[in-house]
Amino acid sequence: MNIASFLQPKLDVSYLRDNMTLRQGLEKLRRSGYSAIPVIDSEDRYVGVVSEGDFLWNILANNESLDGITMKRTEYLTVRDIIQNGKIKAVCIDTNMEQLLEQAKNQNFVPVIDDRSVFIGIVTRRDIITYFMNKN
């Protein structure tokens, strides 16, 4: 089975640009309703994923005390500054379903790229599990 049939295309997926400020990224993540979101660069290449926790720990690290937390400091950092490269690996569009399942064990979605590392969408863990449940 080709994973393209499960692909949610980039057009339908929330994602961040790596040059967005932390504030912009956090606002977009909040509007998306997700706890993690893919990040791409200016040439649409997949860079990684950032999560709510990545934002939280970075905001806490850039404020001296919990009493003095301000969003003003988030305007000087970019999403690129907090991304953990390699934490969530992308797969190529020609990946088989078994490899996709292995990748989805530890994440809610799997980013999908083409042969130039351009982000083309995601496959959700729900869709992968549904495929294997219906296969039996």
mmCIF file of C-alpha atoms in Angstrom:
data_model
loop_
_atom_site.group_PDB
_atom_site.id
_atom_site.type_symbol
_atom_site.label_atom_id
_atom_site.label_comp_id
_atom_site.label_asym_id
_atom_site.label_seq_id
_atom_site.Cartn_x
_atom_site.Cartn_y
_atom_site.Cartn_z
ATOM 1 C CA MET A 1 0.000 0.000 0.000
ATOM 2 C CA ASN A 2 1.260 3.447 -0.933
ATOM 3 C CA ILE A 3 1.272 5.985 1.891
ATOM 4 C CA ALA A 4 0.184 8.704 -0.539
ATOM 5 C CA SER A 5 -3.406 7.534 -0.074
ATOM 6 C CA PHE A 6 -3.153 8.465 3.646
ATOM 7 C CA LEU A 7 -1.325 11.745 3.133
ATOM 8 C CA GLN A 8 -2.847 14.914 4.485
ATOM 9 C CA PRO A 9 -1.298 17.431 2.075
ATOM 10 C CA LYS A 10 0.626 20.487 3.237
ATOM 11 C CA LEU A 11 -2.259 22.670 2.064
ATOM 12 C CA ASP A 12 -4.493 21.083 4.741
ATOM 13 C CA VAL A 13 -1.882 20.879 7.526
ATOM 14 C CA SER A 14 -0.852 23.485 10.082
ATOM 15 C CA TYR A 15 2.873 24.161 10.055
ATOM 16 C CA LEU A 16 5.337 26.835 11.121
ATOM 17 C CA ARG A 17 8.115 28.565 9.240
ATOM 18 C CA ASP A 18 11.490 28.387 10.953
ATOM 19 C CA ASN A 19 11.962 32.166 10.720
ATOM 20 C CA MET A 20 8.753 33.009 12.638
ATOM 21 C CA THR A 21 9.227 34.610 16.026
ATOM 22 C CA LEU A 22 8.478 32.449 19.033
ATOM 23 C CA ARG A 23 5.428 34.587 19.667
ATOM 24 C CA GLN A 24 4.097 34.065 16.112
ATOM 25 C CA GLY A 25 4.802 30.342 16.297
ATOM 26 C CA LEU A 26 3.134 29.948 19.679
ATOM 27 C CA GLU A 27 0.058 31.842 18.493
ATOM 28 C CA LYS A 28 -0.237 29.664 15.385
ATOM 29 C CA LEU A 29 0.296 26.476 17.415
ATOM 30 C CA ARG A 30 -2.442 27.572 19.802
ATOM 31 C CA ARG A 31 -4.869 28.291 16.953
ATOM 32 C CA SER A 32 -4.137 24.891 15.421
ATOM 33 C CA GLY A 33 -5.240 23.053 18.555
ATOM 34 C CA TYR A 34 -2.357 20.585 18.268
ATOM 35 C CA SER A 35 0.378 19.882 20.799
ATOM 36 C CA ALA A 36 3.124 19.620 18.154
ATOM 37 C CA ILE A 37 3.517 21.046 14.670
ATOM 38 C CA PRO A 38 5.897 20.589 11.707
ATOM 39 C CA VAL A 39 8.423 23.304 10.861
ATOM 40 C CA ILE A 40 9.632 24.122 7.349
ATOM 41 C CA ASP A 41 12.155 26.581 5.982
ATOM 42 C CA SER A 42 11.745 29.309 3.344
ATOM 43 C CA GLU A 43 12.225 26.745 0.565
ATOM 44 C CA ASP A 44 9.528 24.454 2.040
ATOM 45 C CA ARG A 45 12.077 21.872 3.209
ATOM 46 C CA TYR A 46 11.203 19.964 6.375
ATOM 47 C CA VAL A 47 13.247 21.165 9.352
ATOM 48 C CA GLY A 48 11.660 19.401 12.324
ATOM 49 C CA VAL A 49 8.793 19.574 14.783
ATOM 50 C CA VAL A 50 8.197 21.846 17.757
ATOM 51 C CA SER A 51 5.874 21.047 20.619
ATOM 52 C CA GLU A 52 4.123 22.976 23.348
ATOM 53 C CA GLY A 53 6.848 21.775 25.688
ATOM 54 C CA ASP A 54 9.587 23.195 23.467
ATOM 55 C CA PHE A 55 7.922 26.613 23.665
ATOM 56 C CA LEU A 56 7.287 26.345 27.401
ATOM 57 C CA TRP A 57 10.823 25.327 28.356
ATOM 58 C CA ASN A 58 12.323 28.001 26.141
ATOM 59 C CA ILE A 59 10.098 30.744 27.573
ATOM 60 C CA LEU A 60 10.996 29.632 31.098
ATOM 61 C CA ALA A 61 14.699 29.526 30.229
ATOM 62 C CA ASN A 62 14.583 33.102 28.917
ATOM 63 C CA ASN A 63 12.904 34.593 31.997
ATOM 64 C CA GLU A 64 14.671 35.011 35.314
ATOM 65 C CA SER A 65 11.705 34.083 37.493
ATOM 66 C CA LEU A 66 8.193 32.747 37.145
ATOM 67 C CA ASP A 67 6.845 36.039 38.512
ATOM 68 C CA GLY A 68 8.478 38.037 35.715
ATOM 69 C CA ILE A 69 7.469 35.988 32.677
ATOM 70 C CA THR A 70 6.758 38.205 29.713
ATOM 71 C CA MET A 71 5.943 37.416 26.099
ATOM 72 C CA LYS A 72 8.035 40.411 25.012
ATOM 73 C CA ARG A 73 11.197 38.312 24.992
ATOM 74 C CA THR A 74 9.622 35.812 22.607
ATOM 75 C CA GLU A 75 9.651 38.456 19.881
ATOM 76 C CA TYR A 76 13.454 38.293 19.640
ATOM 77 C CA LEU A 77 13.811 34.545 19.179
ATOM 78 C CA THR A 78 12.712 32.446 16.227
ATOM 79 C CA VAL A 79 11.216 28.992 15.974
ATOM 80 C CA ARG A 80 14.582 27.950 14.503
ATOM 81 C CA ASP A 81 16.145 28.755 17.896
ATOM 82 C CA ILE A 82 14.070 26.173 19.789
ATOM 83 C CA ILE A 83 13.597 23.376 17.277
ATOM 84 C CA GLN A 84 15.097 20.042 18.165
ATOM 85 C CA ASN A 85 16.431 18.817 14.824
ATOM 86 C CA GLY A 86 16.139 15.106 14.272
ATOM 87 C CA LYS A 87 13.723 14.503 17.132
ATOM 88 C CA ILE A 88 10.944 13.534 14.720
ATOM 89 C CA LYS A 89 12.197 12.113 11.460
ATOM 90 C CA ALA A 90 10.329 12.588 8.214
ATOM 91 C CA VAL A 91 9.738 9.748 5.778
ATOM 92 C CA CYS A 92 9.838 9.767 1.995
ATOM 93 C CA ILE A 93 6.619 9.413 0.066
ATOM 94 C CA ASP A 94 7.686 5.939 -1.116
ATOM 95 C CA THR A 95 8.030 4.548 2.431
ATOM 96 C CA ASN A 96 6.093 1.335 3.032
ATOM 97 C CA MET A 97 3.367 0.969 5.657
ATOM 98 C CA GLU A 98 5.440 -1.181 8.006
ATOM 99 C CA GLN A 99 8.190 1.455 8.149
ATOM 100 C CA LEU A 100 5.540 4.124 8.624
ATOM 101 C CA LEU A 101 4.063 2.198 11.566
ATOM 102 C CA GLU A 102 7.503 1.892 13.164
ATOM 103 C CA GLN A 103 7.996 5.658 12.823
ATOM 104 C CA ALA A 104 4.555 6.416 14.307
ATOM 105 C CA LYS A 105 5.129 4.461 17.517
ATOM 106 C CA ASN A 106 6.465 7.505 19.340
ATOM 107 C CA GLN A 107 4.705 10.404 17.648
ATOM 108 C CA ASN A 108 1.171 11.473 16.729
ATOM 109 C CA PHE A 109 1.993 12.101 13.098
ATOM 110 C CA VAL A 110 4.730 11.370 10.609
ATOM 111 C CA PRO A 111 5.977 14.202 8.375
ATOM 112 C CA VAL A 112 6.316 13.207 4.719
ATOM 113 C CA ILE A 113 8.864 14.675 2.298
ATOM 114 C CA ASP A 114 9.691 14.243 -1.351
ATOM 115 C CA ASP A 115 13.120 13.295 -2.729
ATOM 116 C CA ARG A 116 14.343 16.921 -2.325
ATOM 117 C CA SER A 117 13.362 17.014 1.399
ATOM 118 C CA VAL A 118 10.441 19.310 0.604
ATOM 119 C CA PHE A 119 7.597 18.917 3.100
ATOM 120 C CA ILE A 120 4.505 17.582 1.350
ATOM 121 C CA GLY A 121 2.256 16.700 4.303
ATOM 122 C CA ILE A 122 1.700 14.312 7.176
ATOM 123 C CA VAL A 123 0.230 10.904 7.902
ATOM 124 C CA THR A 124 -1.497 10.658 11.275
ATOM 125 C CA ARG A 125 -1.006 7.791 13.680
ATOM 126 C CA ARG A 126 -4.794 7.337 13.686
ATOM 127 C CA ASP A 127 -4.806 6.675 9.925
ATOM 128 C CA ILE A 128 -1.933 4.210 10.259
ATOM 129 C CA ILE A 129 -3.622 2.290 13.062
ATOM 130 C CA THR A 130 -6.908 2.246 11.146
ATOM 131 C CA TYR A 131 -5.128 0.823 8.098
ATOM 132 C CA PHE A 132 -3.605 -2.042 10.095
ATOM 133 C CA MET A 133 -6.843 -2.768 11.955
ATOM 134 C CA ASN A 134 -8.767 -3.000 8.668
ATOM 135 C CA LYS A 135 -6.056 -5.086 7.047
ATOM 136 C CA ASN A 136 -6.811 -8.088 9.273
#
